PDB file of C-alpha atoms in Angstrom:
ATOM      1  CA  MET A   1       0.000   0.000   0.000  1.00  0.00           C
ATOM      2  CA  ILE A   2       1.071   3.539  -0.651  1.00  0.00           C
ATOM      3  CA  SER A   3       1.951   5.419   2.520  1.00  0.00           C
ATOM      4  CA  PRO A   4      -0.083   8.412   3.744  1.00  0.00           C
ATOM      5  CA  ASP A   5       2.968  10.662   3.222  1.00  0.00           C
ATOM      6  CA  ALA A   6       3.271   9.451  -0.361  1.00  0.00           C
ATOM      7  CA  VAL A   7      -0.446  10.088  -0.957  1.00  0.00           C
ATOM      8  CA  ARG A   8      -0.045  13.640   0.355  1.00  0.00           C
ATOM      9  CA  ARG A   9       3.026  14.282  -1.815  1.00  0.00           C
ATOM     10  CA  VAL A  10       1.453  12.806  -4.949  1.00  0.00           C
ATOM     11  CA  ARG A  11      -1.666  14.904  -4.494  1.00  0.00           C
ATOM     12  CA  SER A  12       0.305  18.046  -3.752  1.00  0.00           C
ATOM     13  CA  SER A  13       2.609  17.652  -6.737  1.00  0.00           C
ATOM     14  CA  SER A  14      -0.245  16.632  -9.042  1.00  0.00           C
ATOM     15  CA  LYS A  15      -1.820  20.050  -8.421  1.00  0.00           C
ATOM     16  CA  LYS A  16       1.219  21.566 -10.104  1.00  0.00           C
ATOM     17  CA  ILE A  17       0.734  19.267 -13.092  1.00  0.00           C
ATOM     18  CA  ALA A  18      -3.053  19.747 -13.342  1.00  0.00           C
ATOM     19  CA  PRO A  19      -2.857  23.040 -15.268  1.00  0.00           C
ATOM     20  CA  ILE A  20      -0.643  21.372 -17.885  1.00  0.00           C
ATOM     21  CA  ALA A  21      -2.944  18.363 -18.025  1.00  0.00           C
ATOM     22  CA  VAL A  22      -6.044  20.544 -18.436  1.00  0.00           C
ATOM     23  CA  THR A  23      -4.738  23.164 -20.839  1.00  0.00           C
ATOM     24  CA  SER A  24      -2.429  20.919 -22.830  1.00  0.00           C
ATOM     25  CA  PRO A  25      -2.953  17.207 -22.216  1.00  0.00           C
ATOM     26  CA  GLU A  26      -1.264  16.519 -25.536  1.00  0.00           C
ATOM     27  CA  THR A  27       1.959  18.063 -24.224  1.00  0.00           C
ATOM     28  CA  PHE A  28       2.216  16.027 -21.016  1.00  0.00           C
ATOM     29  CA  ALA A  29       0.983  12.769 -22.556  1.00  0.00           C
ATOM     30  CA  GLY A  30       3.023  13.372 -25.697  1.00  0.00           C
ATOM     31  CA  ASP A  31       6.144  13.812 -23.591  1.00  0.00           C
ATOM     32  CA  PHE A  32       5.332  10.599 -21.712  1.00  0.00           C
ATOM     33  CA  TYR A  33       4.853   8.516 -24.865  1.00  0.00           C
ATOM     34  CA  HIS A  34       7.947  10.002 -26.488  1.00  0.00           C
ATOM     35  CA  ARG A  35       9.955   8.894 -23.447  1.00  0.00           C
ATOM     36  CA  LEU A  36       8.243   5.476 -23.270  1.00  0.00           C
ATOM     37  CA  PHE A  37       8.987   4.694 -26.911  1.00  0.00           C
ATOM     38  CA  ALA A  38      12.611   5.796 -26.451  1.00  0.00           C
ATOM     39  CA  ILE A  39      13.011   3.530 -23.407  1.00  0.00           C
ATOM     40  CA  ALA A  40      11.096   0.569 -24.850  1.00  0.00           C
ATOM     41  CA  PRO A  41      10.745   0.949 -28.642  1.00  0.00           C
ATOM     42  CA  GLU A  42       9.221  -2.530 -28.864  1.00  0.00           C
ATOM     43  CA  VAL A  43       6.009  -1.282 -27.220  1.00  0.00           C
ATOM     44  CA  ARG A  44       5.280   1.245 -29.993  1.00  0.00           C
ATOM     45  CA  ASP A  45       3.509  -1.465 -31.997  1.00  0.00           C
ATOM     46  CA  LEU A  46       1.073  -2.000 -29.118  1.00  0.00           C
ATOM     47  CA  PHE A  47      -0.413   1.457 -29.745  1.00  0.00           C
ATOM     48  CA  PRO A  48      -2.436   2.946 -32.579  1.00  0.00           C
ATOM     49  CA  ALA A  49      -0.771   5.174 -35.173  1.00  0.00           C
ATOM     50  CA  ASP A  50      -2.971   8.091 -34.079  1.00  0.00           C
ATOM     51  CA  MET A  51      -2.227   8.554 -30.401  1.00  0.00           C
ATOM     52  CA  SER A  52      -4.782  11.336 -29.728  1.00  0.00           C
ATOM     53  CA  GLU A  53      -7.335   9.135 -27.986  1.00  0.00           C
ATOM     54  CA  GLN A  54      -4.618   7.195 -26.162  1.00  0.00           C
ATOM     55  CA  LYS A  55      -3.171  10.421 -24.755  1.00  0.00           C
ATOM     56  CA  MET A  56      -6.581  11.418 -23.419  1.00  0.00           C
ATOM     57  CA  LYS A  57      -6.998   7.962 -21.839  1.00  0.00           C
ATOM     58  CA  LEU A  58      -3.626   8.326 -20.122  1.00  0.00           C
ATOM     59  CA  MET A  59      -4.542  11.691 -18.647  1.00  0.00           C
ATOM     60  CA  SER A  60      -7.916  10.355 -17.540  1.00  0.00           C
ATOM     61  CA  ILE A  61      -6.541   7.289 -15.739  1.00  0.00           C
ATOM     62  CA  LEU A  62      -3.740   9.324 -14.167  1.00  0.00           C
ATOM     63  CA  GLY A  63      -6.247  11.845 -12.800  1.00  0.00           C
ATOM     64  CA  PHE A  64      -8.550   9.060 -11.655  1.00  0.00           C
ATOM     65  CA  ALA A  65      -5.721   7.277  -9.829  1.00  0.00           C
ATOM     66  CA  VAL A  66      -4.569  10.422  -8.023  1.00  0.00           C
ATOM     67  CA  ASN A  67      -8.122  11.389  -7.077  1.00  0.00           C
ATOM     68  CA  SER A  68      -8.951   7.869  -5.862  1.00  0.00           C
ATOM     69  CA  LEU A  69      -5.937   7.344  -3.613  1.00  0.00           C
ATOM     70  CA  SER A  70      -8.096   7.675  -0.507  1.00  0.00           C
ATOM     71  CA  ASP A  71     -10.769   5.343  -1.886  1.00  0.00           C
ATOM     72  CA  LEU A  72      -8.961   2.122  -2.725  1.00  0.00           C
ATOM     73  CA  ASP A  73     -12.284   0.246  -2.957  1.00  0.00           C
ATOM     74  CA  VAL A  74     -12.875   2.227  -6.153  1.00  0.00           C
ATOM     75  CA  LEU A  75      -9.297   2.391  -7.423  1.00  0.00           C
ATOM     76  CA  ILE A  76      -8.213  -1.257  -7.028  1.00  0.00           C
ATOM     77  CA  PRO A  77     -11.045  -2.821  -9.106  1.00  0.00           C
ATOM     78  CA  GLU A  78     -10.409  -0.300 -11.890  1.00  0.00           C
ATOM     79  CA  LEU A  79      -6.696  -1.061 -11.899  1.00  0.00           C
ATOM     80  CA  ARG A  80      -7.369  -4.803 -11.889  1.00  0.00           C
ATOM     81  CA  ALA A  81      -9.702  -4.453 -14.876  1.00  0.00           C
ATOM     82  CA  LEU A  82      -7.115  -2.311 -16.636  1.00  0.00           C
ATOM     83  CA  GLY A  83      -4.448  -4.960 -15.995  1.00  0.00           C
ATOM     84  CA  VAL A  84      -6.629  -7.642 -17.565  1.00  0.00           C
ATOM     85  CA  ARG A  85      -7.411  -5.421 -20.586  1.00  0.00           C
ATOM     86  CA  HIS A  86      -3.692  -4.826 -21.063  1.00  0.00           C
ATOM     87  CA  VAL A  87      -3.168  -8.578 -21.521  1.00  0.00           C
ATOM     88  CA  GLY A  88      -5.324  -8.328 -24.630  1.00  0.00           C
ATOM     89  CA  TYR A  89      -3.191  -5.463 -25.918  1.00  0.00           C
ATOM     90  CA  GLY A  90      -0.048  -7.576 -25.650  1.00  0.00           C
ATOM     91  CA  VAL A  91       1.415  -5.855 -22.592  1.00  0.00           C
ATOM     92  CA  GLU A  92       3.976  -7.972 -20.761  1.00  0.00           C
ATOM     93  CA  GLU A  93       5.124  -7.685 -17.164  1.00  0.00           C
ATOM     94  CA  ALA A  94       8.480  -6.209 -18.219  1.00  0.00           C
ATOM     95  CA  HIS A  95       6.703  -3.283 -19.889  1.00  0.00           C
ATOM     96  CA  TYR A  96       5.499  -1.946 -16.542  1.00  0.00           C
ATOM     97  CA  ALA A  97       9.033  -0.936 -15.511  1.00  0.00           C
ATOM     98  CA  ALA A  98       9.436   1.038 -18.737  1.00  0.00           C
ATOM     99  CA  VAL A  99       6.119   2.809 -18.134  1.00  0.00           C
ATOM    100  CA  THR A 100       7.180   3.707 -14.597  1.00  0.00           C
ATOM    101  CA  MET A 101      10.530   5.048 -15.769  1.00  0.00           C
ATOM    102  CA  ALA A 102       8.933   7.090 -18.553  1.00  0.00           C
ATOM    103  CA  MET A 103       6.313   8.519 -16.207  1.00  0.00           C
ATOM    104  CA  LEU A 104       8.856   9.469 -13.551  1.00  0.00           C
ATOM    105  CA  GLN A 105      10.963  11.225 -16.194  1.00  0.00           C
ATOM    106  CA  THR A 106       7.880  13.022 -17.534  1.00  0.00           C
ATOM    107  CA  LEU A 107       6.840  14.123 -14.052  1.00  0.00           C
ATOM    108  CA  GLU A 108      10.351  15.336 -13.292  1.00  0.00           C
ATOM    109  CA  HIS A 109      10.351  17.390 -16.473  1.00  0.00           C
ATOM    110  CA  ALA A 110       6.869  18.801 -15.812  1.00  0.00           C
ATOM    111  CA  LEU A 111       7.543  19.659 -12.166  1.00  0.00           C
ATOM    112  CA  GLY A 112      10.977  21.173 -12.705  1.00  0.00           C
ATOM    113  CA  ASP A 113      12.357  22.568  -9.450  1.00  0.00           C
ATOM    114  CA  ALA A 114       9.401  21.117  -7.511  1.00  0.00           C
ATOM    115  CA  TRP A 115      10.719  17.597  -8.252  1.00  0.00           C
ATOM    116  CA  THR A 116      12.417  16.541  -5.041  1.00  0.00           C
ATOM    117  CA  PRO A 117      13.680  13.174  -3.835  1.00  0.00           C
ATOM    118  CA  GLU A 118      10.574  12.946  -1.620  1.00  0.00           C
ATOM    119  CA  ILE A 119       8.224  13.646  -4.537  1.00  0.00           C
ATOM    120  CA  CYS A 120      10.119  11.124  -6.648  1.00  0.00           C
ATOM    121  CA  GLN A 121       9.762   8.515  -3.904  1.00  0.00           C
ATOM    122  CA  ALA A 122       6.031   9.207  -3.558  1.00  0.00           C
ATOM    123  CA  TRP A 123       5.358   8.792  -7.281  1.00  0.00           C
ATOM    124  CA  THR A 124       7.596   5.724  -7.356  1.00  0.00           C
ATOM    125  CA  GLU A 125       5.515   4.221  -4.537  1.00  0.00           C
ATOM    126  CA  LEU A 126       2.311   4.994  -6.420  1.00  0.00           C
ATOM    127  CA  TYR A 127       3.541   3.475  -9.671  1.00  0.00           C
ATOM    128  CA  ALA A 128       4.868   0.406  -7.873  1.00  0.00           C
ATOM    129  CA  GLU A 129       1.454  -0.159  -6.315  1.00  0.00           C
ATOM    130  CA  VAL A 130      -0.395   0.458  -9.580  1.00  0.00           C
ATOM    131  CA  SER A 131       1.947  -1.922 -11.414  1.00  0.00           C
ATOM    132  CA  ASN A 132       1.653  -4.611  -8.732  1.00  0.00           C
ATOM    133  CA  VAL A 133      -2.143  -4.528  -8.843  1.00  0.00           C
ATOM    134  CA  MET A 134      -2.275  -4.595 -12.638  1.00  0.00           C
ATOM    135  CA  ILE A 135       0.375  -7.316 -12.967  1.00  0.00           C
ATOM    136  CA  GLY A 136      -1.346  -9.403 -10.292  1.00  0.00           C
ATOM    137  CA  ALA A 137      -4.693  -9.162 -12.055  1.00  0.00           C
ATOM    138  CA  ALA A 138      -3.113 -10.009 -15.415  1.00  0.00           C
ATOM    139  CA  SER A 139      -1.346 -13.040 -13.918  1.00  0.00           C
ATOM    140  CA  GLU A 140      -4.534 -14.300 -12.282  1.00  0.00           C
ATOM    141  CA  TYR A 141      -6.406 -13.868 -15.558  1.00  0.00           C
ATOM    142  CA  LEU A 142      -3.762 -15.766 -17.533  1.00  0.00           C
ATOM    143  CA  GLU A 143      -3.631 -18.562 -14.924  1.00  0.00           C
ATOM    144  CA  ALA A 144      -7.414 -18.932 -14.981  1.00  0.00           C
ATOM    145  CA  LYS A 145      -7.398 -18.934 -18.784  1.00  0.00           C
ATOM    146  CA  ALA A 146      -4.695 -21.615 -18.854  1.00  0.00           C
ATOM    147  CA  ALA A 147      -6.624 -23.739 -16.326  1.00  0.00           C
ATOM    148  CA  ARG A 148      -9.754 -23.595 -18.511  1.00  0.00           C
ATOM    149  CA  VAL A 149      -7.768 -24.774 -21.521  1.00  0.00           C
ATOM    150  CA  ALA A 150      -6.046 -27.601 -19.645  1.00  0.00           C
TER     151      ALA A 150
END
């Protein structure tokens, strides 16, 4: 679970990102995907050629996750469902580390001087938890699918 201090820091720092996300979601999301594809070029084929809708989805789920940190009964089922959907897209467990790295770099760039080791740790905690939930759900789904086939 993400610590209360991390929740506070994520929420506080996300307020600095919100104006960018609202006025120019293409900029923040575009920066993220540029970094992701540089880190893990093999994932580019998992996405559509036109990334407009995908960028909006990213901003939506990021906002939802930050806003739902105090209501894990809402957040966890959504993340589990997202993890299962990602199996169908071809996402592999190793891809989650690349996503985390790209997001941390994007946040650092967006926050500038407000990016501190404590803020980095808070976002790292959040992304670790998100990844663990999604990977766990994907693994359970694949295990259940394999058991049905066997």
